Backbone as CSV, one residue per row, in Angstrom:
resi,resn,N_x,N_y,N_z,CA_x,CA_y,CA_z,C_x,C_y,C_z
1,MET,-18.516,-9.155,26.880,-17.768,-8.146,26.124,-18.611,-7.714,24.934
2,LYS,-18.729,-6.435,24.754,-19.506,-5.900,23.633,-18.660,-5.891,22.366
3,ARG,-19.273,-6.303,21.268,-18.629,-6.187,19.956,-19.177,-4.930,19.311
4,ILE,-18.271,-4.012,18.985,-18.687,-2.747,18.386,-17.922,-2.504,17.102
5,LEU,-18.595,-1.884,16.160,-17.962,-1.539,14.890,-17.637,-0.047,14.912
6,PHE,-16.411,0.271,14.598,-15.960,1.657,14.559,-16.124,2.211,13.155
7,ASP,-16.807,3.336,13.051,-16.932,4.036,11.784,-15.575,4.659,11.444
8,THR,-15.338,4.866,10.180,-14.063,5.408,9.705,-13.701,6.714,10.392
9,ASN,-14.666,7.591,10.603,-14.354,8.906,11.161,-13.757,8.821,12.564
10,VAL,-14.167,7.855,13.355,-13.649,7.709,14.718,-12.197,7.237,14.684
11,VAL,-11.901,6.311,13.808,-10.526,5.809,13.677,-9.609,6.934,13.187
12,LEU,-10.067,7.677,12.200,-9.256,8.782,11.679,-9.044,9.882,12.714
13,ASP,-10.010,10.096,13.596,-9.820,11.074,14.668,-8.563,10.745,15.465
14,VAL,-8.393,9.469,15.773,-7.248,9.032,16.577,-5.966,9.075,15.753
15,LEU,-6.005,8.497,14.574,-4.792,8.391,13.757,-4.247,9.743,13.329
16,LEU,-5.145,10.677,13.031,-4.723,11.979,12.515,-4.803,13.076,13.578
17,ASP,-5.043,12.670,14.834,-5.101,13.608,15.955,-6.034,14.780,15.648
18,ARG,-7.240,14.439,15.197,-8.196,15.471,14.808,-8.877,16.055,16.046
19,GLN,-8.677,17.345,16.212,-9.250,18.072,17.341,-10.622,18.618,16.939
20,PRO,-11.564,18.679,17.802,-11.538,18.336,19.223,-12.012,16.910,19.491
21,TYR,-12.005,16.060,18.483,-12.635,14.742,18.564,-11.738,13.637,19.111
22,VAL,-10.432,13.836,19.046,-9.499,12.751,19.332,-9.665,12.184,20.740
23,GLU,-9.927,12.998,21.725,-9.989,12.504,23.101,-11.104,11.466,23.282
24,ALA,-12.306,11.778,22.846,-13.428,10.842,22.995,-13.233,9.605,22.124
25,SER,-12.740,9.804,20.911,-12.519,8.663,20.012,-11.425,7.747,20.564
26,ALA,-10.375,8.338,21.132,-9.297,7.544,21.721,-9.775,6.758,22.940
27,ALA,-10.702,7.316,23.693,-11.237,6.593,24.855,-12.009,5.347,24.413
28,ALA,-12.795,5.470,23.340,-13.510,4.305,22.812,-12.525,3.266,22.277
29,TRP,-11.508,3.732,21.559,-10.463,2.852,21.021,-9.762,2.129,22.169
30,SER,-9.478,2.838,23.242,-8.790,2.268,24.390,-9.564,1.097,24.993
31,ALA,-10.874,1.172,24.968,-11.687,0.064,25.476,-11.445,-1.215,24.677
32,VAL,-11.106,-1.067,23.418,-10.776,-2.227,22.581,-9.369,-2.729,22.915
33,GLU,-8.436,-1.799,22.987,-7.050,-2.186,23.270,-6.896,-2.877,24.619
34,THR,-7.711,-2.505,25.585,-7.608,-3.096,26.920,-8.484,-4.333,27.085
35,GLY,-9.205,-4.721,26.051,-10.000,-5.944,26.101,-11.369,-5.787,26.721
36,ILE,-11.782,-4.552,26.988,-13.120,-4.327,27.543,-14.183,-4.643,26.497
37,SER,-13.878,-4.343,25.257,-14.802,-4.649,24.169,-14.014,-5.189,22.981
38,GLU,-14.752,-5.756,22.052,-14.159,-6.250,20.812,-14.468,-5.247,19.718
39,GLY,-13.439,-4.687,19.111,-13.613,-3.686,18.071,-13.525,-4.291,16.684
40,MET,-14.376,-3.788,15.826,-14.413,-4.237,14.441,-14.359,-3.020,13.528
41,LEU,-13.836,-3.238,12.329,-13.884,-2.264,11.248,-14.519,-2.949,10.058
42,ALA,-15.372,-2.248,9.336,-15.888,-2.798,8.080,-14.721,-2.873,7.102
43,ALA,-14.679,-3.919,6.304,-13.550,-4.131,5.390,-13.304,-2.915,4.501
44,HIS,-14.352,-2.290,4.021,-14.150,-1.135,3.148,-13.545,0.050,3.896
45,ALA,-13.725,0.110,5.205,-13.140,1.194,5.990,-11.615,1.087,6.033
46,VAL,-11.103,-0.127,5.997,-9.652,-0.318,6.059,-8.983,0.326,4.846
47,THR,-9.547,0.137,3.670,-8.947,0.738,2.474,-9.080,2.259,2.494
48,THR,-10.195,2.751,2.989,-10.383,4.201,3.093,-9.392,4.802,4.078
49,ILE,-9.205,4.152,5.205,-8.251,4.626,6.207,-6.851,4.657,5.622
50,HIS,-6.448,3.593,4.927,-5.124,3.566,4.315,-4.963,4.734,3.341
51,TYR,-5.947,4.924,2.496,-5.885,5.986,1.489,-5.705,7.358,2.142
52,LEU,-6.512,7.650,3.156,-6.461,8.972,3.790,-5.194,9.173,4.623
53,VAL,-4.751,8.127,5.311,-3.507,8.232,6.080,-2.317,8.364,5.137
54,ARG,-2.346,7.647,4.024,-1.253,7.746,3.044,-1.116,9.175,2.520
55,LYS,-2.238,9.834,2.284,-2.199,11.225,1.809,-1.523,12.140,2.828
56,GLU,-1.706,11.861,4.112,-1.151,12.693,5.172,0.282,12.304,5.552
57,MET,0.576,10.994,5.506,1.824,10.510,6.101,2.712,9.690,5.169
58,GLY,2.238,9.387,3.977,3.028,8.583,3.051,2.656,7.111,3.089
59,ASN,3.052,6.386,2.031,2.650,4.995,1.850,3.246,4.049,2.893
60,ILE,4.524,4.188,3.190,5.167,3.271,4.139,4.520,3.401,5.520
61,LYS,4.327,4.618,5.973,3.705,4.855,7.281,2.256,4.353,7.273
62,ALA,1.546,4.565,6.177,0.148,4.112,6.093,0.063,2.593,6.222
63,LYS,0.956,1.884,5.567,0.946,0.413,5.676,1.248,-0.034,7.102
64,ARG,2.184,0.625,7.753,2.503,0.278,9.146,1.310,0.532,10.053
65,ILE,0.650,1.653,9.822,-0.505,2.003,10.652,-1.640,1.011,10.439
66,VAL,-1.919,0.658,9.199,-2.984,-0.313,8.933,-2.636,-1.654,9.573
67,SER,-1.394,-2.061,9.482,-0.970,-3.312,10.117,-1.190,-3.241,11.628
68,ALA,-0.846,-2.122,12.236,-1.046,-1.952,13.673,-2.535,-1.968,14.034
69,ILE,-3.339,-1.321,13.221,-4.787,-1.307,13.458,-5.338,-2.734,13.442
70,LEU,-4.871,-3.526,12.505,-5.373,-4.892,12.370,-4.934,-5.793,13.521
71,SER,-3.955,-5.354,14.294,-3.585,-6.124,15.490,-4.531,-5.808,16.652
72,VAL,-5.323,-4.747,16.517,-6.257,-4.335,17.561,-7.706,-4.662,17.177
73,PHE,-8.064,-4.380,15.924,-9.439,-4.512,15.457,-9.611,-5.728,14.555
74,GLY,-10.770,-6.357,14.652,-11.168,-7.361,13.690,-11.754,-6.671,12.468
75,VAL,-11.969,-7.441,11.423,-12.518,-6.892,10.182,-13.859,-7.566,9.893
76,ALA,-14.884,-6.737,9.781,-16.220,-7.222,9.422,-16.285,-7.357,7.906
77,THR,-16.690,-8.498,7.476,-16.748,-8.809,6.052,-17.666,-7.860,5.296
78,VAL,-17.217,-7.470,4.117,-18.075,-6.774,3.162,-18.058,-7.636,1.907
79,ASN,-19.147,-8.358,1.707,-19.266,-9.247,0.552,-20.607,-8.961,-0.142
80,GLY,-20.961,-9.821,-1.046,-22.198,-9.612,-1.796,-23.427,-9.527,-0.901
81,ALA,-23.491,-10.357,0.125,-24.643,-10.346,1.032,-24.743,-9.014,1.775
82,VAL,-23.605,-8.489,2.200,-23.590,-7.204,2.895,-24.056,-6.094,1.957
83,VAL,-23.533,-6.095,0.744,-23.903,-5.054,-0.219,-25.386,-5.152,-0.570
84,GLN,-25.893,-6.372,-0.747,-27.316,-6.540,-1.043,-28.184,-6.038,0.103
85,GLU,-27.785,-6.337,1.339,-28.549,-5.836,2.482,-28.475,-4.311,2.538
86,ALA,-27.293,-3.760,2.283,-27.118,-2.306,2.315,-28.041,-1.617,1.313
87,LEU,-28.216,-2.239,0.154,-29.097,-1.658,-0.859,-30.546,-1.580,-0.380
88,GLN,-30.920,-2.446,0.537,-32.295,-2.476,1.039,-32.513,-1.570,2.256
89,LEU,-31.443,-1.105,2.859,-31.588,-0.293,4.069,-32.065,1.121,3.727
90,PRO,-32.869,1.709,4.614,-33.397,3.055,4.367,-32.432,4.155,4.823
91,LEU,-31.169,4.029,4.458,-30.169,5.046,4.778,-29.828,5.785,3.499
92,SER,-29.683,7.101,3.576,-29.432,7.890,2.371,-27.998,7.776,1.875
93,ASP,-27.052,7.519,2.764,-25.645,7.405,2.385,-25.295,5.926,2.228
94,PHE,-24.889,5.532,1.020,-24.640,4.116,0.756,-23.468,3.585,1.573
95,GLU,-22.434,4.374,1.758,-21.302,3.909,2.571,-21.749,3.615,4.004
96,ASP,-22.603,4.473,4.559,-23.152,4.210,5.889,-24.006,2.947,5.883
97,ALA,-24.759,2.736,4.823,-25.588,1.532,4.721,-24.722,0.273,4.692
98,VAL,-23.624,0.306,3.957,-22.709,-0.839,3.914,-22.110,-1.069,5.303
99,THR,-21.738,0.009,5.974,-21.194,-0.097,7.330,-22.223,-0.730,8.266
100,ALA,-23.460,-0.279,8.191,-24.523,-0.811,9.050,-24.786,-2.284,8.768
101,ALA,-24.837,-2.653,7.499,-25.070,-4.050,7.146,-23.907,-4.929,7.607
102,ALA,-22.686,-4.446,7.436,-21.511,-5.202,7.894,-21.551,-5.379,9.409
103,ALA,-21.944,-4.339,10.121,-22.039,-4.423,11.579,-23.089,-5.448,12.001
104,ARG,-24.238,-5.423,11.354,-25.307,-6.365,11.716,-24.881,-7.797,11.464
105,LEU,-24.322,-8.045,10.283,-23.938,-9.413,9.939,-22.741,-9.910,10.746
106,ALA,-21.953,-8.987,11.309,-20.830,-9.373,12.168,-21.251,-9.520,13.635
107,GLY,-22.524,-9.264,13.920,-23.022,-9.418,15.283,-22.624,-8.295,16.225
108,CYS,-22.427,-7.108,15.690,-22.045,-5.967,16.516,-23.263,-5.424,17.258
109,GLU,-23.034,-4.997,18.485,-24.099,-4.421,19.294,-24.344,-2.955,18.969
110,CYS,-23.311,-2.291,18.474,-23.494,-0.889,18.102,-22.391,-0.457,17.142
111,ILE,-22.619,0.704,16.544,-21.640,1.364,15.684,-21.233,2.628,16.417
112,VAL,-19.927,2.829,16.580,-19.462,4.064,17.196,-19.049,5.007,16.070
113,THR,-19.680,6.174,16.054,-19.520,7.123,14.962,-19.727,8.539,15.467
114,ARG,-19.130,9.494,14.782,-19.438,10.885,15.081,-20.663,11.354,14.302
115,ASP,-21.234,10.488,13.491,-22.395,10.848,12.673,-23.570,9.906,12.950
116,PRO,-24.086,9.888,14.182,-25.199,8.970,14.457,-26.452,9.280,13.649
117,LYS,-26.629,10.522,13.225,-27.797,10.857,12.402,-27.756,10.119,11.070
118,GLY,-26.566,9.872,10.547,-26.430,9.130,9.299,-26.884,7.685,9.419
119,PHE,-26.968,7.189,10.651,-27.356,5.802,10.908,-28.712,5.718,11.603
120,ARG,-29.489,6.794,11.512,-30.755,6.886,12.243,-31.667,5.681,12.000
121,ARG,-31.694,5.167,10.789,-32.589,4.039,10.481,-31.807,2.740,10.275
122,SER,-30.652,2.664,10.884,-29.789,1.499,10.799,-30.343,0.347,11.651
123,PRO,-30.102,-0.898,11.232,-30.513,-2.037,12.056,-29.629,-2.208,13.294
124,VAL,-28.509,-1.494,13.339,-27.601,-1.530,14.487,-27.539,-0.118,15.063
125,ARG,-27.726,-0.018,16.348,-27.718,1.274,17.031,-26.382,1.987,16.831
126,ALA,-26.434,3.283,16.587,-25.229,4.099,16.430,-25.110,5.058,17.609
127,LEU,-23.896,5.117,18.157,-23.616,5.986,19.295,-22.349,6.780,19.036
128,THR,-22.273,7.972,19.599,-21.047,8.750,19.501,-19.991,8.140,20.426
129,PRO,-18.721,8.474,20.207,-17.688,8.001,21.132,-17.977,8.416,22.579
130,GLU,-18.483,9.637,22.765,-18.805,10.121,24.114,-19.894,9.271,24.765
131,ALA,-20.862,8.829,23.978,-21.973,8.039,24.514,-21.598,6.578,24.724
132,VAL,-20.742,6.028,23.884,-20.446,4.598,23.983,-19.434,4.276,25.073
133,THR,-18.490,5.148,25.329,-17.415,4.834,26.266,-17.927,4.490,27.672
134,PRO,-18.841,5.269,28.258,-19.336,4.872,29.587,-20.033,3.506,29.582
135,LEU,-20.687,3.160,28.491,-21.344,1.862,28.387,-20.318,0.735,28.344
136,LEU,-19.190,0.974,27.709,-18.159,-0.057,27.607,-17.477,-0.269,28.958
137,VAL,-17.270,0.788,29.688,-16.607,0.684,30.995,-17.467,-0.125,31.954
138,LYS,-18.795,-0.006,31.811,-19.722,-0.736,32.688,-19.904,-2.187,32.268
139,ALA,-19.450,-2.524,31.047,-19.695,-3.879,30.507,-19.003,-4.940,31.312
C-alpha cells in the first residue's frame, strides 16, 4: 500500500466541490477511503482546511468535516525537525517546503497536488490527482 500525502488544494477540491478539479481529486481520495493507499495530511494543512471550510460553511460544519477527514487520513507531524528541513529545501514557497519535509519524514512515496511545479525540487515526488490515481489502482 502506498503512503501518500495530500496537499491542501486537493482536499479542498473535494470538500468545496471545486470545478473542474473535484472529479480527479475525489478519485485519489477514494483510493484512501477504500484502503488502496494510506493518505496523510501535513499537520499544518488541517488548520488551513478548517479555516477555509469555516469561511464557506461555518464553524460547526468545519469541525465536523475536519473530524470526518481525520477518520480517513493520518496526520504527518510538523515539528521543529520538519521546519528545519523545510528551511533547507530549495523550494520557493515555504508552505510547500514544510509539506515536502513532512511527507519525507512521514515516509510518503509521493505528494498529490494540483501544483507539482511548486514541488519540482522536493525530496518527495509530486503528482497531480490525474497522474497518481492510476498508480494507486495498480498498487
